[in-house]
PDB file of C-alpha atoms and ligand atoms in Angstrom:
ATOM      1  CA  MET A   1     -91.930  72.976  85.400  1.00  0.00           C
ATOM      2  CA  ASN A   2     -89.495  73.826  88.234  1.00  0.00           C
ATOM      3  CA  GLU A   3     -87.058  76.647  88.126  1.00  0.00           C
ATOM      4  CA  GLN A   4     -84.100  74.360  87.563  1.00  0.00           C
ATOM      5  CA  GLU A   5     -85.625  72.733  84.676  1.00  0.00           C
ATOM      6  CA  MET A   6     -86.647  76.114  82.892  1.00  0.00           C
ATOM      7  CA  VAL A   7     -84.348  76.989  80.065  1.00  0.00           C
ATOM      8  CA  PHE A   8     -85.493  79.741  77.498  1.00  0.00           C
ATOM      9  CA  PRO A   9     -85.160  78.430  73.880  1.00  0.00           C
ATOM     10  CA  PHE A  10     -82.604  81.206  72.966  1.00  0.00           C
ATOM     11  CA  GLY A  11     -81.649  79.329  69.709  1.00  0.00           C
ATOM     12  CA  LYS A  12     -85.288  79.358  68.347  1.00  0.00           C
ATOM     13  CA  ASN A  13     -85.526  83.079  68.812  1.00  0.00           C
ATOM     14  CA  TRP A  14     -82.243  83.617  67.001  1.00  0.00           C
ATOM     15  CA  ASP A  15     -83.407  81.384  64.198  1.00  0.00           C
ATOM     16  CA  GLN A  16     -86.450  83.727  63.671  1.00  0.00           C
ATOM     17  CA  PHE A  17     -84.151  86.848  63.843  1.00  0.00           C
ATOM     18  CA  VAL A  18     -81.791  85.507  61.194  1.00  0.00           C
ATOM     19  CA  ARG A  19     -84.784  84.294  58.864  1.00  0.00           C
ATOM     20  CA  LYS A  20     -86.816  87.544  59.260  1.00  0.00           C
ATOM     21  CA  ALA A  21     -84.359  90.462  60.047  1.00  0.00           C
ATOM     22  CA  LEU A  22     -80.743  89.853  59.449  1.00  0.00           C
ATOM     23  CA  ASN A  23     -79.271  92.018  56.735  1.00  0.00           C
ATOM     24  CA  ASP A  24     -76.169  93.978  55.930  1.00  0.00           C
ATOM     25  CA  GLU A  25     -77.142  97.042  57.754  1.00  0.00           C
ATOM     26  CA  ARG A  26     -77.588  95.133  60.870  1.00  0.00           C
ATOM     27  CA  ILE A  27     -74.218  93.594  60.405  1.00  0.00           C
ATOM     28  CA  GLN A  28     -72.605  97.113  59.844  1.00  0.00           C
ATOM     29  CA  ILE A  29     -74.504  98.438  62.873  1.00  0.00           C
ATOM     30  CA  SER A  30     -73.118  95.670  65.028  1.00  0.00           C
ATOM     31  CA  ARG A  31     -69.548  95.913  63.589  1.00  0.00           C
ATOM     32  CA  ARG A  32     -69.762  99.726  64.521  1.00  0.00           C
ATOM     33  CA  HIS A  33     -70.745  99.126  68.064  1.00  0.00           C
ATOM     34  CA  ILE A  34     -68.172  96.451  68.689  1.00  0.00           C
ATOM     35  CA  LEU A  35     -65.247  98.747  67.371  1.00  0.00           C
ATOM     36  CA  ALA A  36     -66.617 101.708  69.302  1.00  0.00           C
ATOM     37  CA  PHE A  37     -66.480  99.959  72.483  1.00  0.00           C
ATOM     38  CA  LEU A  38     -63.220  98.421  71.768  1.00  0.00           C
ATOM     39  CA  GLU A  39     -61.888 101.634  70.725  1.00  0.00           C
ATOM     40  CA  MET A  40     -60.259 100.105  67.649  1.00  0.00           C
ATOM     41  CA  PRO A  41     -60.554 100.965  63.988  1.00  0.00           C
ATOM     42  CA  ASP A  42     -60.935  97.382  62.893  1.00  0.00           C
ATOM     43  CA  LEU A  43     -59.843  93.761  64.062  1.00  0.00           C
ATOM     44  CA  LYS A  44     -57.104  93.168  61.480  1.00  0.00           C
ATOM     45  CA  GLY A  45     -54.537  90.693  62.961  1.00  0.00           C
ATOM     46  CA  LYS A  46     -56.982  89.991  66.102  1.00  0.00           C
ATOM     47  CA  SER A  47     -58.660  86.648  67.007  1.00  0.00           C
ATOM     48  CA  PHE A  48     -62.095  86.985  68.176  1.00  0.00           C
ATOM     49  CA  ILE A  49     -63.903  84.322  70.563  1.00  0.00           C
ATOM     50  CA  ASP A  50     -67.589  84.867  70.700  1.00  0.00           C
ATOM     51  CA  VAL A  51     -69.018  83.176  73.891  1.00  0.00           C
ATOM     52  CA  GLY A  52     -72.525  82.422  73.507  1.00  0.00           C
ATOM     53  CA  CYS A  53     -72.781  83.640  69.983  1.00  0.00           C
ATOM     54  CA  GLY A  54     -76.540  83.331  69.508  1.00  0.00           C
ATOM     55  CA  SER A  55     -77.308  84.280  65.891  1.00  0.00           C
ATOM     56  CA  GLY A  56     -73.802  84.601  64.849  1.00  0.00           C
ATOM     57  CA  LEU A  57     -74.393  88.303  64.256  1.00  0.00           C
ATOM     58  CA  SER A  58     -71.416  89.597  66.170  1.00  0.00           C
ATOM     59  CA  SER A  59     -69.209  87.013  64.751  1.00  0.00           C
ATOM     60  CA  ARG A  60     -70.193  88.017  61.410  1.00  0.00           C
ATOM     61  CA  ALA A  61     -69.541  91.802  62.331  1.00  0.00           C
ATOM     62  CA  ALA A  62     -66.015  90.697  63.410  1.00  0.00           C
ATOM     63  CA  LEU A  63     -65.477  89.016  60.240  1.00  0.00           C
ATOM     64  CA  ASP A  64     -66.283  92.183  58.280  1.00  0.00           C
ATOM     65  CA  ALA A  65     -64.065  94.139  60.684  1.00  0.00           C
ATOM     66  CA  GLY A  66     -61.270  91.862  59.569  1.00  0.00           C
ATOM     67  CA  ALA A  67     -60.701  89.587  62.354  1.00  0.00           C
ATOM     68  CA  ARG A  68     -57.855  87.109  61.597  1.00  0.00           C
ATOM     69  CA  LYS A  69     -59.514  84.166  63.322  1.00  0.00           C
ATOM     70  CA  ILE A  70     -63.097  83.743  64.782  1.00  0.00           C
ATOM     71  CA  VAL A  71     -64.353  80.986  67.225  1.00  0.00           C
ATOM     72  CA  SER A  72     -67.854  81.118  68.082  1.00  0.00           C
ATOM     73  CA  PHE A  73     -69.464  78.940  70.316  1.00  0.00           C
ATOM     74  CA  ASP A  74     -72.981  78.403  72.188  1.00  0.00           C
ATOM     75  CA  SER A  75     -74.585  75.710  74.316  1.00  0.00           C
ATOM     76  CA  ASP A  76     -77.830  75.803  72.521  1.00  0.00           C
ATOM     77  CA  PRO A  77     -77.730  73.579  69.369  1.00  0.00           C
ATOM     78  CA  ASP A  78     -80.191  75.880  67.559  1.00  0.00           C
ATOM     79  CA  SER A  79     -78.133  78.788  68.134  1.00  0.00           C
ATOM     80  CA  VAL A  80     -75.177  76.868  66.855  1.00  0.00           C
ATOM     81  CA  LYS A  81     -77.266  75.942  63.687  1.00  0.00           C
ATOM     82  CA  THR A  82     -78.275  79.627  63.173  1.00  0.00           C
ATOM     83  CA  ALA A  83     -74.825  80.778  63.509  1.00  0.00           C
ATOM     84  CA  GLU A  84     -73.648  78.052  61.013  1.00  0.00           C
ATOM     85  CA  ARG A  85     -76.395  79.493  58.567  1.00  0.00           C
ATOM     86  CA  VAL A  86     -75.072  82.993  58.910  1.00  0.00           C
ATOM     87  CA  ARG A  87     -71.491  81.621  58.344  1.00  0.00           C
ATOM     88  CA  ALA A  88     -72.804  79.829  55.106  1.00  0.00           C
ATOM     89  CA  MET A  89     -74.373  83.060  53.982  1.00  0.00           C
ATOM     90  CA  SER A  90     -70.953  84.758  54.578  1.00  0.00           C
ATOM     91  CA  GLY A  91     -69.333  82.103  52.130  1.00  0.00           C
ATOM     92  CA  ASN A  92     -68.092  79.673  54.852  1.00  0.00           C
ATOM     93  CA  PRO A  93     -64.871  81.503  55.525  1.00  0.00           C
ATOM     94  CA  PRO A  94     -62.171  79.063  56.653  1.00  0.00           C
ATOM     95  CA  HIS A  95     -61.125  81.134  59.503  1.00  0.00           C
ATOM     96  CA  TRP A  96     -64.397  81.194  61.238  1.00  0.00           C
ATOM     97  CA  THR A  97     -65.133  78.136  63.273  1.00  0.00           C
ATOM     98  CA  ILE A  98     -68.529  77.470  65.049  1.00  0.00           C
ATOM     99  CA  LEU A  99     -68.757  74.961  67.885  1.00  0.00           C
ATOM    100  CA  CYS A 100     -71.382  73.724  70.419  1.00  0.00           C
ATOM    101  CA  GLY A 101     -70.194  74.009  73.792  1.00  0.00           C
ATOM    102  CA  SER A 102     -70.739  75.480  77.233  1.00  0.00           C
ATOM    103  CA  VAL A 103     -68.821  78.138  78.914  1.00  0.00           C
ATOM    104  CA  LEU A 104     -69.342  76.215  82.088  1.00  0.00           C
ATOM    105  CA  ASP A 105     -67.555  73.103  80.571  1.00  0.00           C
ATOM    106  CA  GLU A 106     -63.961  73.601  81.965  1.00  0.00           C
ATOM    107  CA  GLY A 107     -62.683  70.751  79.548  1.00  0.00           C
ATOM    108  CA  PHE A 108     -64.390  72.407  76.577  1.00  0.00           C
ATOM    109  CA  ILE A 109     -62.919  75.863  77.526  1.00  0.00           C
ATOM    110  CA  SER A 110     -59.249  74.441  77.975  1.00  0.00           C
ATOM    111  CA  SER A 111     -59.597  72.834  74.616  1.00  0.00           C
ATOM    112  CA  LEU A 112     -59.797  76.259  73.068  1.00  0.00           C
ATOM    113  CA  GLU A 113     -56.888  78.449  71.996  1.00  0.00           C
ATOM    114  CA  ARG A 114     -56.865  81.683  73.841  1.00  0.00           C
ATOM    115  CA  GLY A 115     -58.005  84.983  72.213  1.00  0.00           C
ATOM    116  CA  ASP A 116     -57.149  88.678  71.530  1.00  0.00           C
ATOM    117  CA  ILE A 117     -60.889  89.671  72.108  1.00  0.00           C
ATOM    118  CA  VAL A 118     -63.049  87.323  74.183  1.00  0.00           C
ATOM    119  CA  TYR A 119     -66.669  88.821  73.732  1.00  0.00           C
ATOM    120  CA  ALA A 120     -69.700  87.481  75.781  1.00  0.00           C
ATOM    121  CA  TRP A 121     -72.510  89.825  75.340  1.00  0.00           C
ATOM    122  CA  GLY A 122     -75.647  89.099  77.250  1.00  0.00           C
ATOM    123  CA  VAL A 123     -74.502  85.505  77.893  1.00  0.00           C
ATOM    124  CA  LEU A 124     -72.931  84.859  81.157  1.00  0.00           C
ATOM    125  CA  HIS A 125     -75.921  86.018  83.263  1.00  0.00           C
ATOM    126  CA  HIS A 126     -77.939  83.279  81.509  1.00  0.00           C
ATOM    127  CA  THR A 127     -75.919  80.227  82.430  1.00  0.00           C
ATOM    128  CA  GLY A 128     -77.264  79.736  85.948  1.00  0.00           C
ATOM    129  CA  ARG A 129     -73.766  80.297  87.468  1.00  0.00           C
ATOM    130  CA  MET A 130     -72.671  83.670  86.261  1.00  0.00           C
ATOM    131  CA  TRP A 131     -69.488  84.106  88.464  1.00  0.00           C
ATOM    132  CA  ASN A 132     -68.234  80.826  87.277  1.00  0.00           C
ATOM    133  CA  ALA A 133     -69.093  81.628  83.784  1.00  0.00           C
ATOM    134  CA  ILE A 134     -67.066  85.001  84.043  1.00  0.00           C
ATOM    135  CA  GLU A 135     -64.107  83.076  85.552  1.00  0.00           C
ATOM    136  CA  TYR A 136     -64.113  80.321  82.783  1.00  0.00           C
ATOM    137  CA  ALA A 137     -64.471  83.062  79.977  1.00  0.00           C
ATOM    138  CA  SER A 138     -61.601  84.913  81.456  1.00  0.00           C
ATOM    139  CA  ARG A 139     -59.344  81.872  80.982  1.00  0.00           C
ATOM    140  CA  LEU A 140     -59.791  82.268  77.240  1.00  0.00           C
ATOM    141  CA  VAL A 141     -58.193  85.714  77.309  1.00  0.00           C
ATOM    142  CA  GLY A 142     -54.547  85.871  75.697  1.00  0.00           C
ATOM    143  CA  ASP A 143     -51.711  87.733  77.417  1.00  0.00           C
ATOM    144  CA  ARG A 144     -52.365  90.932  75.535  1.00  0.00           C
ATOM    145  CA  GLY A 145     -56.206  90.254  75.175  1.00  0.00           C
ATOM    146  CA  VAL A 146     -59.315  91.923  76.407  1.00  0.00           C
ATOM    147  CA  LEU A 147     -62.540  90.592  77.699  1.00  0.00           C
ATOM    148  CA  TYR A 148     -65.908  92.202  76.614  1.00  0.00           C
ATOM    149  CA  LEU A 149     -68.782  91.420  78.627  1.00  0.00           C
ATOM    150  CA  ALA A 150     -72.259  92.662  78.761  1.00  0.00           C
ATOM    151  CA  LEU A 151     -74.213  91.685  82.065  1.00  0.00           C
ATOM    152  CA  TYR A 152     -77.629  92.555  83.452  1.00  0.00           C
ATOM    153  CA  THR A 153     -77.204  95.237  86.153  1.00  0.00           C
ATOM    154  CA  THR A 154     -79.112  94.752  89.501  1.00  0.00           C
ATOM    155  CA  SER A 155     -81.715  97.300  89.921  1.00  0.00           C
ATOM    156  CA  PRO A 156     -84.639  97.865  92.468  1.00  0.00           C
ATOM    157  CA  ARG A 157     -86.784  96.186  89.890  1.00  0.00           C
ATOM    158  CA  SER A 158     -84.726  92.841  89.589  1.00  0.00           C
ATOM    159  CA  ASP A 159     -87.115  90.821  91.759  1.00  0.00           C
ATOM    160  CA  TYR A 160     -90.046  92.035  89.899  1.00  0.00           C
ATOM    161  CA  TRP A 161     -88.345  91.046  86.489  1.00  0.00           C
ATOM    162  CA  VAL A 162     -87.538  87.621  87.879  1.00  0.00           C
ATOM    163  CA  ARG A 163     -91.217  86.974  88.695  1.00  0.00           C
ATOM    164  CA  VAL A 164     -92.200  88.179  85.160  1.00  0.00           C
ATOM    165  CA  LYS A 165     -89.673  85.852  83.377  1.00  0.00           C
ATOM    166  CA  LYS A 166     -90.777  82.892  85.491  1.00  0.00           C
ATOM    167  CA  ARG A 167     -94.465  83.606  84.468  1.00  0.00           C
ATOM    168  CA  TYR A 168     -93.427  83.949  80.808  1.00  0.00           C
ATOM    169  CA  ASN A 169     -91.617  80.849  80.570  1.00  0.00           C
ATOM    170  CA  ARG A 170     -94.422  78.903  82.145  1.00  0.00           C
ATOM    171  CA  ALA A 171     -97.062  80.460  80.000  1.00  0.00           C
ATOM    172  CA  SER A 172     -98.605  78.948  76.873  1.00  0.00           C
ATOM    173  CA  ALA A 173     -97.821  80.203  73.496  1.00  0.00           C
ATOM    174  CA  ALA A 174    -100.974  82.389  73.450  1.00  0.00           C
ATOM    175  CA  ARG A 175    -100.311  83.941  76.947  1.00  0.00           C
ATOM    176  CA  LYS A 176     -96.668  84.653  75.868  1.00  0.00           C
ATOM    177  CA  ARG A 177     -98.085  86.688  72.790  1.00  0.00           C
ATOM    178  CA  ILE A 178    -100.107  88.607  75.231  1.00  0.00           C
ATOM    179  CA  MET A 179     -97.322  89.069  77.719  1.00  0.00           C
ATOM    180  CA  GLU A 180     -95.276  90.400  74.742  1.00  0.00           C
ATOM    181  CA  ALA A 181     -97.947  92.805  73.780  1.00  0.00           C
ATOM    182  CA  ALA A 182     -98.591  94.115  77.125  1.00  0.00           C
ATOM    183  CA  TYR A 183     -94.774  94.718  77.714  1.00  0.00           C
ATOM    184  CA  SER A 184     -94.662  96.650  74.388  1.00  0.00           C
ATOM    185  CA  ILE A 185     -97.699  98.680  75.396  1.00  0.00           C
ATOM    186  CA  ARG A 186     -96.171  99.483  78.869  1.00  0.00           C
ATOM    187  CA  HIS A 187     -92.597 100.015  77.975  1.00  0.00           C
ATOM    188  CA  THR A 188     -92.759 101.386  74.526  1.00  0.00           C
ATOM    189  CA  LEU A 189     -96.191 102.701  73.449  1.00  0.00           C
ATOM    190  CA  VAL A 190     -97.156 104.580  76.293  1.00  0.00           C
ATOM    191  CA  PRO A 191     -93.736 106.134  77.229  1.00  0.00           C
ATOM    192  CA  GLU A 192     -93.083 107.093  73.552  1.00  0.00           C
ATOM    193  CA  LEU A 193     -96.601 108.698  73.413  1.00  0.00           C
ATOM    194  CA  LEU A 194     -96.114 110.651  76.614  1.00  0.00           C
ATOM    195  CA  ARG A 195     -92.932 111.945  75.090  1.00  0.00           C
ATOM    196  CA  GLY A 196     -94.741 113.008  72.084  1.00  0.00           C
ATOM    197  CA  ARG A 197     -93.016 110.675  69.758  1.00  0.00           C
ATOM    198  CA  ASN A 198     -94.306 108.155  67.341  1.00  0.00           C
ATOM    199  CA  PRO A 199     -93.803 104.644  68.746  1.00  0.00           C
ATOM    200  CA  ARG A 200     -93.370 103.150  65.310  1.00  0.00           C
ATOM    201  CA  SER A 201     -90.360 105.228  64.811  1.00  0.00           C
ATOM    202  CA  PHE A 202     -89.043 103.711  68.084  1.00  0.00           C
ATOM    203  CA  ILE A 203     -89.619 100.108  66.885  1.00  0.00           C
ATOM    204  CA  ARG A 204     -88.413 101.085  63.248  1.00  0.00           C
ATOM    205  CA  ASN A 205     -85.100 102.642  64.602  1.00  0.00           C
ATOM    206  CA  TYR A 206     -84.662  99.817  67.200  1.00  0.00           C
ATOM    207  CA  ARG A 207     -82.031  98.029  64.870  1.00  0.00           C
ATOM    208  CA  GLY A 208     -79.664 101.015  65.999  1.00  0.00           C
ATOM    209  CA  VAL A 209     -79.354  98.933  69.082  1.00  0.00           C
ATOM    210  CA  ARG A 210     -76.503  96.586  68.152  1.00  0.00           C
ATOM    211  CA  GLY A 211     -78.469  95.684  64.801  1.00  0.00           C
ATOM    212  CA  MET A 212     -81.112  93.845  66.909  1.00  0.00           C
ATOM    213  CA  SER A 213     -84.795  93.517  66.260  1.00  0.00           C
ATOM    214  CA  TYR A 214     -87.344  94.717  68.690  1.00  0.00           C
ATOM    215  CA  LEU A 215     -89.463  91.617  68.791  1.00  0.00           C
ATOM    216  CA  THR A 216     -86.332  89.309  69.259  1.00  0.00           C
ATOM    217  CA  ASP A 217     -85.237  91.322  72.198  1.00  0.00           C
ATOM    218  CA  ILE A 218     -88.579  91.562  73.680  1.00  0.00           C
ATOM    219  CA  ARG A 219     -88.725  87.752  73.632  1.00  0.00           C
ATOM    220  CA  ASP A 220     -85.146  87.483  74.753  1.00  0.00           C
ATOM    221  CA  TRP A 221     -85.767  89.911  77.677  1.00  0.00           C
ATOM    222  CA  LEU A 222     -89.035  88.372  78.882  1.00  0.00           C
ATOM    223  CA  GLY A 223     -87.880  84.826  78.500  1.00  0.00           C
ATOM    224  CA  GLY A 224     -84.232  84.769  79.050  1.00  0.00           C
ATOM    225  CA  TRP A 225     -83.768  82.213  81.676  1.00  0.00           C
ATOM    226  CA  PRO A 226     -81.713  81.257  83.743  1.00  0.00           C
ATOM    227  CA  TYR A 227     -81.417  84.898  84.783  1.00  0.00           C
ATOM    228  CA  GLU A 228     -78.944  86.723  87.246  1.00  0.00           C
ATOM    229  CA  ASP A 229     -77.894  90.156  87.489  1.00  0.00           C
ATOM    230  CA  ALA A 230     -74.973  92.009  89.283  1.00  0.00           C
ATOM    231  CA  ARG A 231     -74.019  95.211  90.593  1.00  0.00           C
ATOM    232  CA  ILE A 232     -71.239  97.109  88.670  1.00  0.00           C
ATOM    233  CA  GLU A 233     -68.959  97.404  91.662  1.00  0.00           C
ATOM    234  CA  ASP A 234     -69.200  93.668  92.296  1.00  0.00           C
ATOM    235  CA  VAL A 235     -68.297  92.731  88.742  1.00  0.00           C
ATOM    236  CA  VAL A 236     -65.443  95.140  88.859  1.00  0.00           C
ATOM    237  CA  ARG A 237     -64.049  93.831  92.147  1.00  0.00           C
ATOM    238  CA  PHE A 238     -64.391  90.282  91.404  1.00  0.00           C
ATOM    239  CA  CYS A 239     -62.540  90.598  87.958  1.00  0.00           C
ATOM    240  CA  ARG A 240     -59.924  92.828  89.694  1.00  0.00           C
ATOM    241  CA  LYS A 241     -59.445  90.569  92.946  1.00  0.00           C
ATOM    242  CA  LYS A 242     -60.118  87.105  91.630  1.00  0.00           C
ATOM    243  CA  LEU A 243     -59.232  87.217  87.867  1.00  0.00           C
ATOM    244  CA  ASP A 244     -56.534  89.965  87.857  1.00  0.00           C
ATOM    245  CA  LEU A 245     -58.302  91.940  85.106  1.00  0.00           C
ATOM    246  CA  GLU A 246     -58.461  95.686  85.160  1.00  0.00           C
ATOM    247  CA  LEU A 247     -61.484  97.672  83.698  1.00  0.00           C
ATOM    248  CA  ILE A 248     -60.537  99.832  80.693  1.00  0.00           C
ATOM    249  CA  ASN A 249     -63.984 100.748  79.410  1.00  0.00           C
ATOM    250  CA  ILE A 250     -67.470 100.805  80.708  1.00  0.00           C
ATOM    251  CA  LYS A 251     -70.826 101.720  79.364  1.00  0.00           C
ATOM    252  CA  THR A 252     -74.201 101.576  81.346  1.00  0.00           C
ATOM    253  CA  GLY A 253     -77.287 100.778  79.261  1.00  0.00           C
ATOM    254  CA  GLU A 254     -80.966 100.181  79.979  1.00  0.00           C
ATOM    255  CA  ALA A 255     -80.565  96.703  81.414  1.00  0.00           C
ATOM    256  CA  ASN A 256     -77.074  95.586  80.572  1.00  0.00           C
ATOM    257  CA  THR A 257     -73.621  97.238  81.430  1.00  0.00           C
ATOM    258  CA  GLU A 258     -70.741  96.621  79.089  1.00  0.00           C
ATOM    259  CA  TYR A 259     -67.371  96.071  80.621  1.00  0.00           C
ATOM    260  CA  LEU A 260     -63.945  95.976  78.893  1.00  0.00           C
ATOM    261  CA  PHE A 261     -61.195  94.328  80.953  1.00  0.00           C
ATOM    262  CA  ARG A 262     -57.644  93.548  80.178  1.00  0.00           C
ATOM    263  CA  ARG A 263     -55.186  91.461  81.901  1.00  0.00           C
ATOM    264  CA  ARG A 264     -53.035  93.391  84.524  1.00  0.00           C
ATOM    265  CA  VAL A 265     -49.710  93.885  83.088  1.00  0.00           C
ATOM    266  CA  ALA A 266     -47.064  92.807  85.852  1.00  0.00           C
ATOM    267  CA  GLY A 267     -45.653  95.650  87.683  1.00  0.00           C
ATOM    268  CA  GLY A 268     -48.192  97.892  86.187  1.00  0.00           C
TER     269      GLY A 268
HETATM  270  C1  SAM B 301     -79.142  86.490  75.085  1.00  0.00           C
HETATM  271  S1  SAM B 301     -78.282  85.528  74.130  1.00  0.00           S
HETATM  272  C2  SAM B 301     -76.924  86.610  73.516  1.00  0.00           C
HETATM  273  C3  SAM B 301     -76.531  86.247  72.167  1.00  0.00           C
HETATM  274  C4  SAM B 301     -75.255  87.102  71.605  1.00  0.00           C
HETATM  275  N1  SAM B 301     -74.147  87.078  72.404  1.00  0.00           N
HETATM  276  C5  SAM B 301     -75.731  88.208  71.300  1.00  0.00           C
HETATM  277  O1  SAM B 301     -75.101  89.240  71.795  1.00  0.00           O
HETATM  278  O2  SAM B 301     -76.684  88.497  70.583  1.00  0.00           O
HETATM  279  C6  SAM B 301     -77.665  84.541  75.158  1.00  0.00           C
HETATM  280  C7  SAM B 301     -76.979  83.292  74.432  1.00  0.00           C
HETATM  281  O3  SAM B 301     -76.082  82.504  75.392  1.00  0.00           O
HETATM  282  C8  SAM B 301     -76.229  81.178  75.270  1.00  0.00           C
HETATM  283  N2  SAM B 301     -75.682  80.529  76.428  1.00  0.00           N
HETATM  284  C9  SAM B 301     -76.458  80.208  77.559  1.00  0.00           C
HETATM  285  N3  SAM B 301     -75.783  79.592  78.328  1.00  0.00           N
HETATM  286  C10 SAM B 301     -74.682  79.301  77.727  1.00  0.00           C
HETATM  287  C11 SAM B 301     -73.508  78.464  78.212  1.00  0.00           C
HETATM  288  N4  SAM B 301     -73.391  78.056  79.440  1.00  0.00           N
HETATM  289  N5  SAM B 301     -72.340  78.390  77.338  1.00  0.00           N
HETATM  290  C12 SAM B 301     -72.555  78.917  76.149  1.00  0.00           C
HETATM  291  N6  SAM B 301     -73.682  79.644  75.752  1.00  0.00           N
HETATM  292  C13 SAM B 301     -74.531  79.867  76.479  1.00  0.00           C
HETATM  293  C14 SAM B 301     -77.783  81.058  74.773  1.00  0.00           C
HETATM  294  O4  SAM B 301     -77.919  79.762  74.210  1.00  0.00           O
HETATM  295  C15 SAM B 301     -77.987  82.154  73.868  1.00  0.00           C
HETATM  296  O5  SAM B 301     -77.816  81.924  72.480  1.00  0.00           O
END
């Protein structure tokens, strides 16, 4: 399989997550995470566009936060089916729409109404054309809207991870399980033991990270392809100079950096 043909089946991983792990506690953690970064008490009166919605967890959290309108889309039909199941579990609210579409499809993007909060968490670096994807996502931001992004940050280990991800995607199912176990030993078990902590507590408490599940995230991290990353200063400069967006919040994490941009106000 060559690199161009390689695509990680994100939707299948999300399907497993929803079947095995989604519950109200995770939805509330996700809701709190989103509101905290937006520095908003709720989303009442706001429209929310979930670009690359994956499982639909964040959209579900936006629903709980009182969003007036939610539009979720993903290019992977399995992600779309999974998000539709989550919407069905929430009573199919009429103000939540789920679509199959790509952020790289300019026709599709221009068919959507612009929103107050455009949310693309961990998505645009998996499109194969990250900078185009940032630009197209930004077109969805309404006049007083914000763009909430999470993007992988370039690190000295970036090249190493690119090699690991390629190896993982080409591996047999059995070999993938071995790589997941090896990752877990190297990046959780050993470091936690060295810190004198119980690795099981780390795994149990992992839901505190945006309501996610440990195993879903390991598979997503090892498999997530296409893959790109960016230096924080390049993202901020690109958004300011090319898209006229100003940074209003930022949070660095282990692999992802969260950015919150808003349209620059004329004369501001
Ligand atoms: C790592 S997951 C993140 C899912 C979700 N945003 C979250 O925070 O859990 C990346 C998602 O982006 C989707 N995706 C990748 N390329 C896309 C594209 N061109 N347009 C829309 N979605 C895309 C994948 O199918 C996958 O569901």
